[in-house]
Short mmCIF file of C-alpha atoms and ligand atoms in Angstrom, two decimals:
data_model
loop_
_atom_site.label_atom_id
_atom_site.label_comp_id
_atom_site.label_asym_id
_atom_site.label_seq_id
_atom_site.Cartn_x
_atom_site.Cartn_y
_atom_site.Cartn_z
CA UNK A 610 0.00 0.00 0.00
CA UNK A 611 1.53 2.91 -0.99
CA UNK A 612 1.02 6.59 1.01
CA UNK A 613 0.63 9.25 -1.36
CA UNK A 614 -0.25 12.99 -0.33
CA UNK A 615 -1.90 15.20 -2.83
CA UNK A 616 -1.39 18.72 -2.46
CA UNK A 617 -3.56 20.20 -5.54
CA UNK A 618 -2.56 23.40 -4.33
CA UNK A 619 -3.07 26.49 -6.66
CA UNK A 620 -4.63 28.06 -9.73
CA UNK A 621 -5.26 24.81 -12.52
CA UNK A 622 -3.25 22.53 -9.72
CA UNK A 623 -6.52 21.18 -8.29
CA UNK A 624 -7.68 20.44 -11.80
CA UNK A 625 -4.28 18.71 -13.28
CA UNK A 626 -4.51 16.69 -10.03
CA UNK A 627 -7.81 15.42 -10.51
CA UNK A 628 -6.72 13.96 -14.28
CA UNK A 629 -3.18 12.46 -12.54
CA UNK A 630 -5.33 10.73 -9.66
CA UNK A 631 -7.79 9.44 -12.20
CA UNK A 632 -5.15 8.31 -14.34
CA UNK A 633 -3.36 6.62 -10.62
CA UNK A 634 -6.38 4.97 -9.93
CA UNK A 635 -6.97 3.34 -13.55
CA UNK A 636 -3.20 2.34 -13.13
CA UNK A 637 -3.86 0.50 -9.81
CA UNK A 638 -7.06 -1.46 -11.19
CA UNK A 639 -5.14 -2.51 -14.51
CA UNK A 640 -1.73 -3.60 -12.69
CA UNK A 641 -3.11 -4.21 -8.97
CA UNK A 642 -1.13 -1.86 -6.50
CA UNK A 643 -2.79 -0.70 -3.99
CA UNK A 644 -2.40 3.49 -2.64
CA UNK A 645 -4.43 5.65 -0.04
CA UNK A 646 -4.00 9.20 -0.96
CA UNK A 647 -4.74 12.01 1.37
CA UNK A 648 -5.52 15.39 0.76
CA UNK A 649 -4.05 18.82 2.07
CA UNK A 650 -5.07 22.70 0.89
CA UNK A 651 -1.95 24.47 1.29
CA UNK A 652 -1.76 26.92 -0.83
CA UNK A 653 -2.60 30.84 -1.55
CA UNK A 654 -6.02 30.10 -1.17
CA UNK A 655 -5.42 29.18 2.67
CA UNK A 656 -2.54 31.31 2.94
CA UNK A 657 -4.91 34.43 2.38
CA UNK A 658 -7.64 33.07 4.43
CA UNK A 659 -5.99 31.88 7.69
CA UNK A 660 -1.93 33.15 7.04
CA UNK A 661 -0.54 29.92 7.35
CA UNK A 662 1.37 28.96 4.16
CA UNK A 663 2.86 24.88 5.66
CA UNK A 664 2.95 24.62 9.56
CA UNK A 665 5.85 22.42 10.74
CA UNK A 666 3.31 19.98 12.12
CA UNK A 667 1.87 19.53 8.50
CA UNK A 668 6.14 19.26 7.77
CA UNK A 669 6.15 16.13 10.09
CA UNK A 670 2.81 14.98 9.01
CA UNK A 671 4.07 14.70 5.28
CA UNK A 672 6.76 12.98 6.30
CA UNK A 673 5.10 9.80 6.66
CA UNK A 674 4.20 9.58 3.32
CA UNK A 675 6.18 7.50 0.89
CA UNK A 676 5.72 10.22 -2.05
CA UNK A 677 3.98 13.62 -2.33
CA UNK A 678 2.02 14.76 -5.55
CA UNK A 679 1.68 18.76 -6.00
CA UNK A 680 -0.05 20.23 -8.07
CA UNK A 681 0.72 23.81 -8.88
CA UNK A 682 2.09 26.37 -6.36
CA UNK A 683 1.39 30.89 -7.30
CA UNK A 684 -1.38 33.03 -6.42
CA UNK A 685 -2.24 36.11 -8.16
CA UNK A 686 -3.25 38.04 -4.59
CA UNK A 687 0.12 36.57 -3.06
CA UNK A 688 3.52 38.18 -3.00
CA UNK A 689 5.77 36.31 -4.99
CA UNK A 690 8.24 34.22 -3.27
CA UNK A 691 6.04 33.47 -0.03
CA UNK A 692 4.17 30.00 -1.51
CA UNK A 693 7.37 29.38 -3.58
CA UNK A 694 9.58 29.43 -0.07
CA UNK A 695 7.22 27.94 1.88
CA UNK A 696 5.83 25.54 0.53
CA UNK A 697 8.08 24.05 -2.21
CA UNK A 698 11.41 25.18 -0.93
CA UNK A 699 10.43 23.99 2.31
CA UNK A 700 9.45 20.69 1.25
CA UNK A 701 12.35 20.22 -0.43
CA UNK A 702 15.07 21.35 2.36
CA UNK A 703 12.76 19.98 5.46
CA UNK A 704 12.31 16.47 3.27
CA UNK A 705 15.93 16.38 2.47
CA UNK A 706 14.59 15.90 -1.71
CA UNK A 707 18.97 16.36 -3.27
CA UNK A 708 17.65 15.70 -6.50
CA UNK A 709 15.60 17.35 -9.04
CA UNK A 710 14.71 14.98 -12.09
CA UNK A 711 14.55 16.84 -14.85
CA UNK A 712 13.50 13.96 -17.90
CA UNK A 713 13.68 15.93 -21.54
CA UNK A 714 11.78 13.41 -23.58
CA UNK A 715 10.09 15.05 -27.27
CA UNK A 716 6.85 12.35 -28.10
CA UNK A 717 5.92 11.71 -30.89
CA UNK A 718 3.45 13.86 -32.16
CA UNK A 719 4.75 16.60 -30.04
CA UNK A 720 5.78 20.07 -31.96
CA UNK A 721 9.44 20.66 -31.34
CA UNK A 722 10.13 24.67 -31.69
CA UNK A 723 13.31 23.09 -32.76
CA UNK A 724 14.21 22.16 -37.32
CA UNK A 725 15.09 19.27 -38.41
CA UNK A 726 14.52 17.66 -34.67
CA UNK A 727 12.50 14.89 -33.72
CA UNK A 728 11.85 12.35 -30.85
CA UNK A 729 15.06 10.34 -32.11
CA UNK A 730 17.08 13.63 -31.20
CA UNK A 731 15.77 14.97 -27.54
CA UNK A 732 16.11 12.23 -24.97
CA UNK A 733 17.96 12.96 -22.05
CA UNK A 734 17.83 13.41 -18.31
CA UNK A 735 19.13 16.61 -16.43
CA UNK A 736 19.72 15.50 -12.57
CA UNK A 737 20.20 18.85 -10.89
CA UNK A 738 21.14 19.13 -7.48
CA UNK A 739 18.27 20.58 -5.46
CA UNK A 740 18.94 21.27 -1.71
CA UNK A 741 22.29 24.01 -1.74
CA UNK A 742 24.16 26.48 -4.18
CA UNK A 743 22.06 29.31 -4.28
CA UNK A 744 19.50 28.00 -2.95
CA UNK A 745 20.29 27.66 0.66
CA UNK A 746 19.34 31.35 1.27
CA UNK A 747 22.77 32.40 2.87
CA UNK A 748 24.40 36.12 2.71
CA UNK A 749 22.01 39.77 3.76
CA UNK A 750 22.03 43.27 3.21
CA UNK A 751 24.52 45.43 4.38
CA UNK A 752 23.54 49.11 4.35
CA UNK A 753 19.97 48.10 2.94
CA UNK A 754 18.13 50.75 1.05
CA UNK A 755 21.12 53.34 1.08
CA UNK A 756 23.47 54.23 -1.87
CA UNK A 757 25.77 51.98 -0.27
CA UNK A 758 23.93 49.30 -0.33
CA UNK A 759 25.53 45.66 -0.44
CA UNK A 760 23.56 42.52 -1.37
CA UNK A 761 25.46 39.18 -1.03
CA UNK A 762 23.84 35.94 -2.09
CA UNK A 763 25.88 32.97 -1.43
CA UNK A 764 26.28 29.61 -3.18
CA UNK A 765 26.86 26.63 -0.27
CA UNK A 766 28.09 23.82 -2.14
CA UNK A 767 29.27 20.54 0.17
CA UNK A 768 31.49 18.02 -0.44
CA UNK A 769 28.96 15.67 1.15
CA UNK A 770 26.19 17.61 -1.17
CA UNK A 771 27.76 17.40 -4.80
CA UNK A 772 29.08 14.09 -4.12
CA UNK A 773 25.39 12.33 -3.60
CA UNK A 774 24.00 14.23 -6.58
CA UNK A 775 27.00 13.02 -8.65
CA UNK A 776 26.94 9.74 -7.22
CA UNK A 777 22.94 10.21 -8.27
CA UNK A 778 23.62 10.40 -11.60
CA UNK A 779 25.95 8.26 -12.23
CA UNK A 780 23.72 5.43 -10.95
CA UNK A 781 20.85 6.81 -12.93
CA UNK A 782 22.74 7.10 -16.12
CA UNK A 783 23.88 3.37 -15.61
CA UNK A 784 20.58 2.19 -14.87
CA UNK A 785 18.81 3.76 -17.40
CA UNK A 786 21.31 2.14 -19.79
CA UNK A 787 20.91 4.60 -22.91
CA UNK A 788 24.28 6.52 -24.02
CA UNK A 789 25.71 5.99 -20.89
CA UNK A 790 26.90 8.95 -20.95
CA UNK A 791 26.92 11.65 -18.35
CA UNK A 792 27.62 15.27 -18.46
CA UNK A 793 29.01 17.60 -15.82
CA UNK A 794 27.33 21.54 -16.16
CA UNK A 795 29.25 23.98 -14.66
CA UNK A 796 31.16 26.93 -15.10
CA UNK A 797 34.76 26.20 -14.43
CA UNK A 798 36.15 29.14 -16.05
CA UNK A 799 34.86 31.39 -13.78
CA UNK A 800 33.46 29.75 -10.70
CA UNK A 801 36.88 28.50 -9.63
CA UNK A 802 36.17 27.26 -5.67
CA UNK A 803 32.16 26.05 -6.13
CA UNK A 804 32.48 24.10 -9.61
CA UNK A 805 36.27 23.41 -9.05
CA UNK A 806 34.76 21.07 -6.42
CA UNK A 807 32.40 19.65 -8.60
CA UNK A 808 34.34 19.12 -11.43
CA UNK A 809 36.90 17.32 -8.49
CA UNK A 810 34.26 15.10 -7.05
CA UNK A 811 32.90 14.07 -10.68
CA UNK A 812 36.48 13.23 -12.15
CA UNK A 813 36.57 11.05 -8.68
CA UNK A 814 33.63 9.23 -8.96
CA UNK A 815 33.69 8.73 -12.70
CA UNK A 816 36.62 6.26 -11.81
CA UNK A 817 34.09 3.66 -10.31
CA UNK A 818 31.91 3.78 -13.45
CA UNK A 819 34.18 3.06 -16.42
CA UNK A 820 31.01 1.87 -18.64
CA UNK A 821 29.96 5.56 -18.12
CA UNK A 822 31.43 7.94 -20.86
CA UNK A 823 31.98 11.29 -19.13
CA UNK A 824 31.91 14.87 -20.69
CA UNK A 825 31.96 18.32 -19.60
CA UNK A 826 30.02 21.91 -20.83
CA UNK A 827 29.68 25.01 -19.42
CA UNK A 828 26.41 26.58 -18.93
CA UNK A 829 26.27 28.69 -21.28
CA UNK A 830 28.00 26.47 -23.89
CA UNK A 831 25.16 24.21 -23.01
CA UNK A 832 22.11 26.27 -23.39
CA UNK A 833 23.81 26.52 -26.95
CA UNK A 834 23.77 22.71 -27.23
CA UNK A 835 20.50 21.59 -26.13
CA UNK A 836 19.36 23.99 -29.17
CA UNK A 837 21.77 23.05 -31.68
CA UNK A 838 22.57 19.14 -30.62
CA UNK A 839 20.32 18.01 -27.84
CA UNK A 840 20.77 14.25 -29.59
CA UNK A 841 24.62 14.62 -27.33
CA UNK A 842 22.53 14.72 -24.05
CA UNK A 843 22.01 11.25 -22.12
CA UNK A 844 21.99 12.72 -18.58
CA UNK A 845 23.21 15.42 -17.58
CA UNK A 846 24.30 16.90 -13.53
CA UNK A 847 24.07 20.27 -12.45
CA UNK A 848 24.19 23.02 -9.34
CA UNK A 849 20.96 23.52 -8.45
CA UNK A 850 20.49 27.23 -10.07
CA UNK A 851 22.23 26.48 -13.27
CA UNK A 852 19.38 23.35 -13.43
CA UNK A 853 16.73 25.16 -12.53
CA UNK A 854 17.45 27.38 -16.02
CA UNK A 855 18.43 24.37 -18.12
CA UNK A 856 15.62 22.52 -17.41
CA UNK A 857 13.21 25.37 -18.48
CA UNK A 858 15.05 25.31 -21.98
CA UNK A 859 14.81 21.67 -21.58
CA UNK A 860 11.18 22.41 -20.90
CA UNK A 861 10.51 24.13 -24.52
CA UNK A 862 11.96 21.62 -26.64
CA UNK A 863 10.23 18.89 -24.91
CA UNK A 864 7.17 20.50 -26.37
CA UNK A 865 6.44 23.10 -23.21
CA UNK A 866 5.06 23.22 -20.12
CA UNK A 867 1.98 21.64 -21.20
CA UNK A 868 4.07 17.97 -20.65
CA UNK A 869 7.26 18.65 -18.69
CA UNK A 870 7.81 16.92 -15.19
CA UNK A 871 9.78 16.63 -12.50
CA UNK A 872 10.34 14.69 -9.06
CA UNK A 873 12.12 16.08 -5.83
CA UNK A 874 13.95 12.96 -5.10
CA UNK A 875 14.87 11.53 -2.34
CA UNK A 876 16.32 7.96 -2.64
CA UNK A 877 15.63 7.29 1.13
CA UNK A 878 12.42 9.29 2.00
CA UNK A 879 9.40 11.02 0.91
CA UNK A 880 9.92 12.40 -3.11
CA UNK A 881 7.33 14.91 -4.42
CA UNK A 882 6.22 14.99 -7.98
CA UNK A 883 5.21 17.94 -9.87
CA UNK A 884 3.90 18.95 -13.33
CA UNK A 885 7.00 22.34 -13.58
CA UNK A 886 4.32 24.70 -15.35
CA UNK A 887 3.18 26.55 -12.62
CA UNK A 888 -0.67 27.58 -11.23
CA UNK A 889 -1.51 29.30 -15.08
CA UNK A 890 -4.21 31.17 -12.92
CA UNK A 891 -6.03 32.57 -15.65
CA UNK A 892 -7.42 29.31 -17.08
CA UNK A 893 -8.72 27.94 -13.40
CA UNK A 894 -11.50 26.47 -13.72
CA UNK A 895 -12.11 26.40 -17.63
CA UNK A 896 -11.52 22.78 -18.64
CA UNK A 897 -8.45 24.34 -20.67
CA UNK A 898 -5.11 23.90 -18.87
CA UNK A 899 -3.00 20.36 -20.45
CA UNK A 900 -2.91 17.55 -17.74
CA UNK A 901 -0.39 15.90 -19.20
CA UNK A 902 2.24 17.05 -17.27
CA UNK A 903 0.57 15.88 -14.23
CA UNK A 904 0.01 12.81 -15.78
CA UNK A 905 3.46 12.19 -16.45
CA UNK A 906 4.33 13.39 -12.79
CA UNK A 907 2.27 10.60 -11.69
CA UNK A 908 3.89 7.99 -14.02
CA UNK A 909 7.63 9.14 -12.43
CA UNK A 910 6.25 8.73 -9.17
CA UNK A 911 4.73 5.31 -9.93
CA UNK A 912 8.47 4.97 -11.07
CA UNK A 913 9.50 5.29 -7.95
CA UNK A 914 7.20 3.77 -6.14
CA UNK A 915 8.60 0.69 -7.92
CA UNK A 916 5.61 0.19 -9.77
CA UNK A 917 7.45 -0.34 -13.23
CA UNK A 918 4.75 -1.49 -15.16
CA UNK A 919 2.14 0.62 -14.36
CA UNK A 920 4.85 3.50 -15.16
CA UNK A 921 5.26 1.59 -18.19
CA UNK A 922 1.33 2.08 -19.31
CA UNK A 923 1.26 5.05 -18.35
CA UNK A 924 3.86 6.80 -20.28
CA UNK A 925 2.59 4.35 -23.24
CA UNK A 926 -1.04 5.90 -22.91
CA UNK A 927 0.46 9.22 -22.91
CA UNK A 928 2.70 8.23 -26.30
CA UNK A 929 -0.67 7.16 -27.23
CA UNK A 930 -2.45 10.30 -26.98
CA UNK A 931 0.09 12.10 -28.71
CA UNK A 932 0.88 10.18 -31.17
CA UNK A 933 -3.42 9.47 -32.00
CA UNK A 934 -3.07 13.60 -33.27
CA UNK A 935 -6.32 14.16 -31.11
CA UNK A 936 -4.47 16.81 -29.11
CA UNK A 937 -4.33 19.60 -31.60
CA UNK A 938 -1.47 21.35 -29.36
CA UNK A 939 -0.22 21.30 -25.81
CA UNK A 940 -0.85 24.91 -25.13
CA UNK A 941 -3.77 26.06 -22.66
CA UNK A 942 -6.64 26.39 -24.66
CA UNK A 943 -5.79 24.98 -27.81
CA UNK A 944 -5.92 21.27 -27.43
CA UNK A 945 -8.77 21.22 -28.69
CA UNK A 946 -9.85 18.88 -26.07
CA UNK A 947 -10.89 19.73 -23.14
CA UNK A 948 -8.83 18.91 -19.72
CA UNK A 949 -10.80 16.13 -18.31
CA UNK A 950 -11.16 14.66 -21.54
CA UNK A 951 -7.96 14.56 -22.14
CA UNK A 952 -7.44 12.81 -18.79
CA UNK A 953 -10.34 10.23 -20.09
CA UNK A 954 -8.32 9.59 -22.72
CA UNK A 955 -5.03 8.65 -20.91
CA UNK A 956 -7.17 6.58 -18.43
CA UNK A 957 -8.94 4.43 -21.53
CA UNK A 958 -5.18 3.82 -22.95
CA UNK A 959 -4.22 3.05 -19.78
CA UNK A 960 -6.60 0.57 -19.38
CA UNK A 961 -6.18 -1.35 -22.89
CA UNK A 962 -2.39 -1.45 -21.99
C1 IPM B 361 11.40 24.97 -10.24
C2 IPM B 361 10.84 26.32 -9.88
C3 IPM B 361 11.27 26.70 -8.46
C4 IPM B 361 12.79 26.70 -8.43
C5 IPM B 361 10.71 28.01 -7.94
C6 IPM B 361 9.20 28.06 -8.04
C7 IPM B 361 11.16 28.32 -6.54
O1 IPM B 361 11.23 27.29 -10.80
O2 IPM B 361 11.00 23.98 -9.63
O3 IPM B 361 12.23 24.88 -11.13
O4 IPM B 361 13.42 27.72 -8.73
O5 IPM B 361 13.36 25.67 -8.11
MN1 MN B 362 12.44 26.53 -12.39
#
């Protein structure tokens, strides 16, 4: 029996939740697993009604769940950064999730903004560290407000940090048994102590996985790459800022927001799975906003969950969809489908296997 909590939270979270459940539950009656998922309302909607954004008792309380599925997190009426910090950050740090998995997978059927590229070409996997570098919320003001005015912002990276994400990767590259090939993304040239480190830890570790192929490109180099060669990518490992903006590139030539997903990993404790478009608070409540993403949030988490086949149906029922040219495009709006039917859809494929 697997523990799930569902966090819907807000804008067109609720409703790309409801289509991912659905889509759990056919998964569970065509493969047999068994789940209990529980509900919670954090979000801006609570936030502006009561002030609280996640007590730590809810912190503890989630902790006794195997996996966490969120929805969306942004509120028009809330200042940005509040439900971002304490909500997702939070989970993240409090839950200990190092890694963000990033997969950059264009289906078939899918529009590429990309020429000449096509599901053959974009197939890789960014791991990007997720609980330090910029992240950790270290430096201050000095002299706020005045002409003088310093702002320092610092990047924390640990030995013990960078060498589980690396170690992370490695083992995912290996077990996922594509290129086996894994590239480092830093910025050696000018981030001499932070990715000097990194680029020392991966060099160290690479030397226990000689099947693995190693390679190295800056960040900026890279953002050039995923463009102009993203068939080079197998997995790639990153800080956890530089990942955060690779994996929004990664995002568009996926096909958009309307199907990328990600998991907050933690190998050893409770993950969280999210569809990375954000609340899209302007469609709420239409029947309009693509729950694909969700959908394939769900099928990673079923991944880790260890429930391989029903991951396995469900990313073939999404390939499915796509590939059927029902869905006239992923954007909001123009699917020509409707949300839930979309999510009917998925469920029926999942179903027939
Ligand atoms: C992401 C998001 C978050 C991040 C924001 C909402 C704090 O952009 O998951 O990539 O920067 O990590
Ligand atoms: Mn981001």
């Amino acid at each position: 029996m697997h523990r799930i909590a569902v966090l819907p939270g807000d804008g067109t979270g609720p409703e790309v939740v409801e289509e991912g459940l659905k889509v759990l539950e056919t998964a569970s009656d065509a493969t047999g697993f068994k789940f209990e998922a529980v509900a919670y309302d954090f979000g801006g909607d609570r936030y502006l009604e009561t002030g609280e954004v996640l007590p730590d008792e809810a912190v503890e309380e989630l902790r006794s769940f195997r996996a966490i599925f969120l929805g969306a997190i942004g509120h028009p009426d809330v200042k940005p950064g509040i439900l971002e910090h304490g909500i997702l950050l939070k989970i993240r740090f409090a839950m200990d999730q190092y890694i963000n998995l990033r997969p950059v997978k264009l289906y078939p059927g899918v529009d590429c903004p990309l020429k000449d590229k096509g599901p053959s070409d974009i197939d890789f996997v960014v791991v990007r560290e997720n609980t330090e570098g910029l992240y950790v919320g270290s430096g201050g003001f000095v002299r706020k407000g005045t002409p003088e005015e310093v702002a320092i912002q610092e990047s924390v990276n640990t030995r013990k940090g960078v060498e589980r994400c690396i170690r992370y990767a490695f083992d995912y590259c290996r077990a996922r048994d594509r290129d086996r090939k894994l590239t480092l993304c830093g910025k050696t040239n000018v981030l001499t102590y932070a990715h000097d480190l990194w680029e020392r830890v991966f060099n160290e570790v690479a030397e226990e996985y000689p099947d693995i192929t190693t390679d190295y490109a800056h960040v900026d180099a890279i953002c050039m790459w995923f463009v102009k060669n993203p068939e080079w990518f197998d997995v790639v490992v990153t800080d956890n800022m530089f990942g955060d903006i690779i994996t929004d590139l990664g995002a568009m030539i996926q096909g958009g927001m309307g199907i990328a997903a990600g998991g907050n990993i933690n190998p050893d404790g409770t993950s969280m799975f999210e569809p990375i478009g954000g609340s899209a608070p302007k469609y709420t409540g239409k029947n309009m906003i693509n729950p694909l993403a969700a959908i394939s949030a769900v099928q990673m988490m079923l991944d880790f969950l260890g429930e391989k086949d029903a991951s396995a149906r469900v990313e073939k029922a999404i390939v499915k969809v796509l590939s059927s040219g029902k869905i006239k495009s992923l954007s909001a709006g123009q699917m020509g489908m409707g949300t839930t039917e979309v999510g009917d859809l998925v469920a029926k494929y999942v179903l027939e296997g």
